XYZ file of N, CA and C in Angstrom:
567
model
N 20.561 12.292 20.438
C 21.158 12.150 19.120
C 20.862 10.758 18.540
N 20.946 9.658 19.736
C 20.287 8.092 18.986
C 19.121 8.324 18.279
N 18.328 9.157 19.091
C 16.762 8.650 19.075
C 16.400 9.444 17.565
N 17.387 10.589 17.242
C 17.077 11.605 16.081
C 17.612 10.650 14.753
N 18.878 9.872 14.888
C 19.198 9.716 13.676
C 18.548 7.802 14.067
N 17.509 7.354 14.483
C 16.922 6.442 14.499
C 15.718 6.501 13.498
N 15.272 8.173 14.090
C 13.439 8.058 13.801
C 13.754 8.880 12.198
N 14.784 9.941 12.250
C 14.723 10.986 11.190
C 14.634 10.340 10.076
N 15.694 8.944 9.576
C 14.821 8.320 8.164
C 13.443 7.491 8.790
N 12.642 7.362 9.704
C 11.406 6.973 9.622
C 10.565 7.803 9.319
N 11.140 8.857 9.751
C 9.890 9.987 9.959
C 9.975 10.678 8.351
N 11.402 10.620 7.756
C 11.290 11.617 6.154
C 10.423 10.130 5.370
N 10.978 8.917 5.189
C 10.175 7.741 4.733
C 8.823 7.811 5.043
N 7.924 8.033 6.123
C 6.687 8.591 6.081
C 6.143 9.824 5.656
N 7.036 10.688 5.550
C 6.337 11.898 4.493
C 6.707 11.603 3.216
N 7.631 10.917 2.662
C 8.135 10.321 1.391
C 6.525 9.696 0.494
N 6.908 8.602 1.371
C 5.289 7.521 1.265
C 4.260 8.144 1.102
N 3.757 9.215 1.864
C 2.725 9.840 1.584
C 2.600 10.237 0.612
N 3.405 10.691 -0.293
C 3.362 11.279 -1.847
C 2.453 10.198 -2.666
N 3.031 9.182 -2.250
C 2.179 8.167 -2.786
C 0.932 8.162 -3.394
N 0.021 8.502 -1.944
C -1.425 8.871 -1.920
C -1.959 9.837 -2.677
N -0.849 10.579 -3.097
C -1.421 11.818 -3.317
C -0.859 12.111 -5.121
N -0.053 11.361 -5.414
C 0.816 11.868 -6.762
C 0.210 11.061 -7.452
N -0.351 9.377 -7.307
C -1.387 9.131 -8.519
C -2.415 10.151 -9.149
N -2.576 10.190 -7.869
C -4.201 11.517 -8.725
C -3.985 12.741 -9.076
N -2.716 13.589 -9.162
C -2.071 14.368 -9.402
C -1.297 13.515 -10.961
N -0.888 12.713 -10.870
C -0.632 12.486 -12.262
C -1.742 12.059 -13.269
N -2.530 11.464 -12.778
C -3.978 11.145 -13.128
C -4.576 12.696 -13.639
N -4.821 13.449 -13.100
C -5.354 14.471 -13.111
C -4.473 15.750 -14.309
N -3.384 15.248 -14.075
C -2.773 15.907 -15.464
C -3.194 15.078 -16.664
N -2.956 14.091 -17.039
C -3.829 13.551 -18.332
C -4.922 12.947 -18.449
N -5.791 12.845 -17.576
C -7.293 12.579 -17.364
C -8.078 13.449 -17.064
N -9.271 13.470 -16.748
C -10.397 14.079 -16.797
C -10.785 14.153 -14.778
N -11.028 15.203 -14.240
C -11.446 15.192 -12.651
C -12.928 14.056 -12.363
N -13.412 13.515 -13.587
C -14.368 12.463 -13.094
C -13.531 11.394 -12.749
N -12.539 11.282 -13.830
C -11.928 9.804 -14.148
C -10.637 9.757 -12.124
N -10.552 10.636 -11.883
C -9.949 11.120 -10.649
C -10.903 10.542 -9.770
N -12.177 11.455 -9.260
C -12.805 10.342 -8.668
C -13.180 9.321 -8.848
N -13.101 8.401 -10.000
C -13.646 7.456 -10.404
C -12.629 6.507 -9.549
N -11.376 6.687 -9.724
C -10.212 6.418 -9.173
C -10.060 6.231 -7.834
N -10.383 7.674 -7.307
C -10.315 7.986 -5.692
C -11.141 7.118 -5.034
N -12.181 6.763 -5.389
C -13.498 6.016 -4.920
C -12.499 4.710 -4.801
N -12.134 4.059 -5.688
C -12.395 2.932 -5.717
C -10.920 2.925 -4.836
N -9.709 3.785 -4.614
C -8.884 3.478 -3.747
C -9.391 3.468 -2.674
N -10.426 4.859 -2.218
C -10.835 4.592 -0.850
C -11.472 3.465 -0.498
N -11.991 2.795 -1.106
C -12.693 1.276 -0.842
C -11.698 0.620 -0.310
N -10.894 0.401 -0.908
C -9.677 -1.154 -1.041
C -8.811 -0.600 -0.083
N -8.135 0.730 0.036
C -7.403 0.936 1.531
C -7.956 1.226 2.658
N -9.435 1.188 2.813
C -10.044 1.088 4.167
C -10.127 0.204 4.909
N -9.850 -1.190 4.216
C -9.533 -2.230 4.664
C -7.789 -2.625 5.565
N -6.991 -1.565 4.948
C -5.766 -1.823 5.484
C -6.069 -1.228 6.957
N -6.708 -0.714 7.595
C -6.870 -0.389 8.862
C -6.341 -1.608 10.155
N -7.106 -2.829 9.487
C -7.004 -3.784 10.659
C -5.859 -4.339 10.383
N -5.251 -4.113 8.910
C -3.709 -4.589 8.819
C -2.792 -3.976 9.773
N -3.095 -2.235 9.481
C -1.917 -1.259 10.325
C -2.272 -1.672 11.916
N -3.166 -1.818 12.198
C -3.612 -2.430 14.099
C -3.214 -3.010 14.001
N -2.857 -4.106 13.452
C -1.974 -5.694 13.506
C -0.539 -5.062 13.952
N -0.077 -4.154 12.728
C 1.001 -3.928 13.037
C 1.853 -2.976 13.889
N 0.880 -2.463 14.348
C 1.095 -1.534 15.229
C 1.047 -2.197 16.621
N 0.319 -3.196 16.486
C 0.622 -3.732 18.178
C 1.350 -4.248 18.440
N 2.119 -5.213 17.020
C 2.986 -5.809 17.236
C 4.141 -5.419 16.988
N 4.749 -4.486 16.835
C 6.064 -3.483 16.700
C 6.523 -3.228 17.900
N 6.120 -3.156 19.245
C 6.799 -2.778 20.473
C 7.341 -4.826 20.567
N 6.717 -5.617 20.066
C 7.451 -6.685 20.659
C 8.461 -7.156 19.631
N 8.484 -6.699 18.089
C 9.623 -6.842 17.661
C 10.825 -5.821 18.077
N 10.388 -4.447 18.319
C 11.528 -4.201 18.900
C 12.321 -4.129 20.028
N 11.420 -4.882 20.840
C 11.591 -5.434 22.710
C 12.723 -6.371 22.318
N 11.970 -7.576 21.565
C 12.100 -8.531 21.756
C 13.282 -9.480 20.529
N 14.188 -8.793 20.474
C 15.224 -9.075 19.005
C 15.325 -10.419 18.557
N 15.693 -11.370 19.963
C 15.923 -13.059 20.194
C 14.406 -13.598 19.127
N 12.854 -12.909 19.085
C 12.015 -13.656 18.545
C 11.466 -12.848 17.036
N 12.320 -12.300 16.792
C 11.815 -10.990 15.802
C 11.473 -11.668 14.642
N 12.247 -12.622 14.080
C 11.871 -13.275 13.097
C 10.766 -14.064 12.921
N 10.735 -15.146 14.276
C 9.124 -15.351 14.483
C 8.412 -14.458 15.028
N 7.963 -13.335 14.998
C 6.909 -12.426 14.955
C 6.655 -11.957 13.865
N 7.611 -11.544 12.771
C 7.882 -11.611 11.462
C 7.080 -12.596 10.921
N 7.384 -13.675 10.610
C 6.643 -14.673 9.952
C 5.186 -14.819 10.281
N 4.692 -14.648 11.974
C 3.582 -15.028 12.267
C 2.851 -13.956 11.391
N 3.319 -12.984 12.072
C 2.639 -11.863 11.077
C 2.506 -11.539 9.811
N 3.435 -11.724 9.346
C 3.556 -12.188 7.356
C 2.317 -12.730 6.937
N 2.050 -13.854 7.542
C 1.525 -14.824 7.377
C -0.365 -14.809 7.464
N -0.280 -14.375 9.215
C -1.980 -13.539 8.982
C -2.043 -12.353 8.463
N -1.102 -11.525 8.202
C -1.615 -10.043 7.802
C -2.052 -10.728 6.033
N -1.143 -11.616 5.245
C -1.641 -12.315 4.335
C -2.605 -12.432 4.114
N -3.168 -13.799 4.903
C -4.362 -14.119 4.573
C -5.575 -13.168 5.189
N -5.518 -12.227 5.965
C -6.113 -11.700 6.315
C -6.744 -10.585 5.248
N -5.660 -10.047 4.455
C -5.775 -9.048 3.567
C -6.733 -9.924 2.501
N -5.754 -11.393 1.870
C -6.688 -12.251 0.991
C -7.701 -12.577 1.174
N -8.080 -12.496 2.195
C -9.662 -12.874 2.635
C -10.691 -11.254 2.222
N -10.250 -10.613 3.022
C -10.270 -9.006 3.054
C -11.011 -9.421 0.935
N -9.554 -8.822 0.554
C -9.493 -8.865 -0.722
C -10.928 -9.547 -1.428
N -10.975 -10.562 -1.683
C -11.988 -11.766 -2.283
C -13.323 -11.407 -1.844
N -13.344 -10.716 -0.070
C -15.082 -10.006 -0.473
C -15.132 -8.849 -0.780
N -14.009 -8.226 -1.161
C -13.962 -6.717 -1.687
C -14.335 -7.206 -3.149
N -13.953 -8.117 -3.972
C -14.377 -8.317 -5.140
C -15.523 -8.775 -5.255
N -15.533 -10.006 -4.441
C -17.276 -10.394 -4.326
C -18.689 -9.192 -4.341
N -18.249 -8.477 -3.114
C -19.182 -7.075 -3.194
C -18.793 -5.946 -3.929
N -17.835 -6.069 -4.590
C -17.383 -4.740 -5.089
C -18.586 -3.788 -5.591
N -19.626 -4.701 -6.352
C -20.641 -3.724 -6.993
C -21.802 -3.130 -6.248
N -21.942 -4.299 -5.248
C -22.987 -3.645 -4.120
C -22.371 -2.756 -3.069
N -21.066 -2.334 -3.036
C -20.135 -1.442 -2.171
C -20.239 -0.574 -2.826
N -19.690 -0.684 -4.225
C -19.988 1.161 -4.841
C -21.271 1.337 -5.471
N -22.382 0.774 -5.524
C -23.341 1.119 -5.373
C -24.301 1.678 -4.134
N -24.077 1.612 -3.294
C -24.584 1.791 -1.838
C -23.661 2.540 -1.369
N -22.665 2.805 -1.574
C -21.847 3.679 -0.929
C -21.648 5.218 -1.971
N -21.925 4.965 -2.943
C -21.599 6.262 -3.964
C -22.757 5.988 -5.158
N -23.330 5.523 -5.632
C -24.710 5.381 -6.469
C -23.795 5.030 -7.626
N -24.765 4.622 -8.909
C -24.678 4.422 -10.466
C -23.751 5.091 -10.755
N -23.844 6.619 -10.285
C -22.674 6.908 -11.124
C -21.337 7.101 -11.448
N -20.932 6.529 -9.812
C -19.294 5.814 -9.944
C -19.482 3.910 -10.483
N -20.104 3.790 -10.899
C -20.234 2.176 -11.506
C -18.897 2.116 -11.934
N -18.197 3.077 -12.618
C -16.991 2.152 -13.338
C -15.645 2.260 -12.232
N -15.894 2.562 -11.597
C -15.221 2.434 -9.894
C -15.425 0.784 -9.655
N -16.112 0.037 -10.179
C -16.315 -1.368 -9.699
C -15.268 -2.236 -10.143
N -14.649 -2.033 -11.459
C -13.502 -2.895 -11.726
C -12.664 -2.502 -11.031
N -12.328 -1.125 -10.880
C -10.808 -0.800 -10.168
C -10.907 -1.288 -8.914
N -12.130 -1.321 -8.029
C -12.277 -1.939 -7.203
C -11.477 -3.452 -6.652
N -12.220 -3.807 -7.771
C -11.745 -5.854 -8.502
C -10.329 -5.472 -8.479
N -9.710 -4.484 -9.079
C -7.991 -4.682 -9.507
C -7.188 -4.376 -8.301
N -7.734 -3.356 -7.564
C -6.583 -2.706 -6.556
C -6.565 -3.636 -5.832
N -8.075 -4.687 -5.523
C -8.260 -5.084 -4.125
C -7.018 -6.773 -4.704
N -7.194 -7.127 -5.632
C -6.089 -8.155 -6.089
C -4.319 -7.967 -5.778
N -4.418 -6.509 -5.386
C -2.756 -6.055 -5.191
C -2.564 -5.784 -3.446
N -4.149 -6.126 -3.063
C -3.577 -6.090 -0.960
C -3.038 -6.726 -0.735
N -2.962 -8.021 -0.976
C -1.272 -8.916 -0.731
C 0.053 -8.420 -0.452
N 0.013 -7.701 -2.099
C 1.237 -7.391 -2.072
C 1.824 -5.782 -1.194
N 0.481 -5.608 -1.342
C 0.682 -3.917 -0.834
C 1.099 -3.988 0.321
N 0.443 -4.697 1.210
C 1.318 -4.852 2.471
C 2.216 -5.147 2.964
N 3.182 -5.712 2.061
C 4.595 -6.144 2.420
C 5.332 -5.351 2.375
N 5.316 -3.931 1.463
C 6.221 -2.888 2.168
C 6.311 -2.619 3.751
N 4.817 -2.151 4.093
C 4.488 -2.017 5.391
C 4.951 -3.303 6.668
N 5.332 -4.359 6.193
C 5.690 -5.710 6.999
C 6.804 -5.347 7.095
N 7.789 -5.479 6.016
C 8.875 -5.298 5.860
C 9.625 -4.344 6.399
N 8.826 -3.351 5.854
C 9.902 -1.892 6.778
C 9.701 -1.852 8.123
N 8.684 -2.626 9.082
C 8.508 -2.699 10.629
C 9.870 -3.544 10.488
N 9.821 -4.561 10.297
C 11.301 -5.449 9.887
C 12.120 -4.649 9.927
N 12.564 -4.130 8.727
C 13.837 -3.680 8.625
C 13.591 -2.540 9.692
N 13.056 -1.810 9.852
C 13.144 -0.648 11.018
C 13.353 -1.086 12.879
N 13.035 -2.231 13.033
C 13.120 -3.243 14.255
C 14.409 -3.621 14.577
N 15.230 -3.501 13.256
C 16.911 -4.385 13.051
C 17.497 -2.901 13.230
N 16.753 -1.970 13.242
C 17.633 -0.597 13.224
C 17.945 -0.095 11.875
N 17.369 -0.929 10.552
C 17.881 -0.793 9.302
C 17.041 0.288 9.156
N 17.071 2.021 9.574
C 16.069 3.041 9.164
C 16.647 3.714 7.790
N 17.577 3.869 7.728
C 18.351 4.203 6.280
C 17.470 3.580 5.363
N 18.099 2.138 5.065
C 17.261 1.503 4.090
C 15.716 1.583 3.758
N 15.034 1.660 5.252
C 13.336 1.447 4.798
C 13.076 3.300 4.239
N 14.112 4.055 4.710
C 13.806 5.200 3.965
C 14.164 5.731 2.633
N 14.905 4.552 2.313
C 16.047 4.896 0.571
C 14.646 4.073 -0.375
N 14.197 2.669 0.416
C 13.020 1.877 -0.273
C 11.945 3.018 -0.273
N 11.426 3.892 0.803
C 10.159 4.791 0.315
C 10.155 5.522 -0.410
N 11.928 6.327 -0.801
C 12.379 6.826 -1.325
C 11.774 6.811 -3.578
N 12.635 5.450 -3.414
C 12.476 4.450 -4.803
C 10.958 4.151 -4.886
N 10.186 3.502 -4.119
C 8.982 3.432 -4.142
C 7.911 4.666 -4.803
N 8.496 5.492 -3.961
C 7.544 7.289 -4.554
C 8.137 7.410 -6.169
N 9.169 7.249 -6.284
C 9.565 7.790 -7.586
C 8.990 6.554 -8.433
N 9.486 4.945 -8.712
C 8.501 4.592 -9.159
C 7.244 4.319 -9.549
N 6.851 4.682 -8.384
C 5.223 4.880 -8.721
C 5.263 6.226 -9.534
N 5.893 6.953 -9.339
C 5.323 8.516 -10.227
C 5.763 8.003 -12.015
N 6.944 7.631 -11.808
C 7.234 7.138 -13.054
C 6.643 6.051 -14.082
N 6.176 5.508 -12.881
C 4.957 3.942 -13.719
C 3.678 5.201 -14.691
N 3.322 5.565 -13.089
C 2.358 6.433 -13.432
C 2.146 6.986 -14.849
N 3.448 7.822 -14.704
C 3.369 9.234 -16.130
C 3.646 7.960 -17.563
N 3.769 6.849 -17.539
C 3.913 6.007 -18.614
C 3.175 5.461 -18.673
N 2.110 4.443 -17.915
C 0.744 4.031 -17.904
C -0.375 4.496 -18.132
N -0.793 6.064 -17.541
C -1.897 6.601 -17.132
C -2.268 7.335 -18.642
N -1.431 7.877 -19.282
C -1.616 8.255 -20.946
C -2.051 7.361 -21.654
N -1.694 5.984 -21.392
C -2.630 4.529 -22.356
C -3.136 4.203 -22.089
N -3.600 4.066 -20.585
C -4.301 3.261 -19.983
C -5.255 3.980 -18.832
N -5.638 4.856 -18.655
C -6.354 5.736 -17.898
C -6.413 5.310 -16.464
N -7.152 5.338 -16.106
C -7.749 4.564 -14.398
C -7.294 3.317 -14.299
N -6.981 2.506 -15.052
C -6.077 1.353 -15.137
C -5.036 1.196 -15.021
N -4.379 2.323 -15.735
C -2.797 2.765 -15.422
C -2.583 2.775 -14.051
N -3.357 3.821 -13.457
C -2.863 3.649 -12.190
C -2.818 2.694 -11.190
N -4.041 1.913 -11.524
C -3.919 -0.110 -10.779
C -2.879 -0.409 -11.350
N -2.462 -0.440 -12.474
C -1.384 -1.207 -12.991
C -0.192 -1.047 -11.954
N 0.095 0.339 -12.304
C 1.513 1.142 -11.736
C 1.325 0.689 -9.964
N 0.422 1.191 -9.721
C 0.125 0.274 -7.974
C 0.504 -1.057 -7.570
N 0.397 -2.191 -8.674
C 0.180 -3.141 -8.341
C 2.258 -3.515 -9.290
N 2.400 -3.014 -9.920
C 3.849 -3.232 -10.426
C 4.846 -2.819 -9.570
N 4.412 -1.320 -8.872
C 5.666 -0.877 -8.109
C 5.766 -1.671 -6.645
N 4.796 -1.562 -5.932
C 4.478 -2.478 -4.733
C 5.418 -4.111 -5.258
N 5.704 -5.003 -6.183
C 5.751 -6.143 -6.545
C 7.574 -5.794 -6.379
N 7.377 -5.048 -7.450
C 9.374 -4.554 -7.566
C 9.852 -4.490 -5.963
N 9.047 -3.053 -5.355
C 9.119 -3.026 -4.003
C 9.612 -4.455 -3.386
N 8.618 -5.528 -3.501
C 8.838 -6.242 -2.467
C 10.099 -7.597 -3.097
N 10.261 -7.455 -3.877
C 10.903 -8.209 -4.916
C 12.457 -7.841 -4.776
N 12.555 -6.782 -5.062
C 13.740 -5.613 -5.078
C 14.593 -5.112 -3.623
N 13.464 -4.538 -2.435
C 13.812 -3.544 -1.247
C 13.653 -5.073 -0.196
N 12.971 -5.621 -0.196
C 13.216 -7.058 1.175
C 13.658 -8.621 0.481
């Protein structure tokens, strides 16, 4: 019964979150065009392929925040700190190459995949601090909360979405990405 009402808001907060992935381009796709979708999709898959070596970071280090309670905060910080600059580094040659990445990886004719590229990859900073945070708060036992935050998170983003993506097309949705993630981390830690 611990272990159910421990994991059950981790586990609904990870199918929550997932909407994520999937309801931009679903709202995208209701008032845009299925190019402007992949145009989109492309350039997310670029910029979150990079979170890979973030989630390994954090995945290795989650059995010692929750071993280890007495140092949680400094594991916290250490990690804050390189998953940071790690992403910012990340980030800056995702922009640097952005055009020789979606050129070589998808040809000319996702070219306009290259700014969104430039925009999403400016919001890995922030994007990852949900993911910091809720190892945090989920380490303290706080699983309620990191699941009420994925909760708010999904719905803002859908809501940025359906108000951005009508004025602002493929931009909207960097926008709404890069606004809700900020509130997120501003707001939920």
């Amino acid at each position: 019964k611990k272990i159910l009402k421990y994991s059950l808001p981790v586990g609904l907060a990870g199918l929550i979150i997932s909407l994520i992935a999937v309801s931009d381009k679903y709202v995208l796709a209701f008032f845009k065009t299925p190019y402007e979708v992949g145009i989109y999709d492309t350039a997310a898959t670029i910029v979150l392929s990079a979170f890979a070596t973030s989630n390994a970071l954090l995945t290795s280090i989650a059995p010692k925040m929750m071993k280890e309670s007495s140092r949680r905060k400094e594991y916290y910080t250490k990690t804050l700190l390189f998953n940071t600059t790690l992403l910012s580094i990340f980030a800056l040659g995702i922009i640097y190459y952005a055009e020789i990445i979606v050129n070589t990886l998808y040809g000319p004719k996702y070219a306009p995949a290259i700014n969104l590229v430039k925009a999403l990859a400016l919001a890995m900073p922030i994007m990852h601090l949900y993911n910091i945070n809720g190892l945090y708060l989920n380490s303290e036992g706080k699983t309620k909360i990191t699941g009420a935050i994925s909760v708010l998170l999904t719905l803002l983003s859908i809501a940025i979405n359906i108000l951005l993506i009508p004025l602002y097309g493929t931009f909207g949705v960097v926008a709404s990405v890069a606004i809700t993630y900020s509130l997120i981390a501003i707001i939920g830690f």
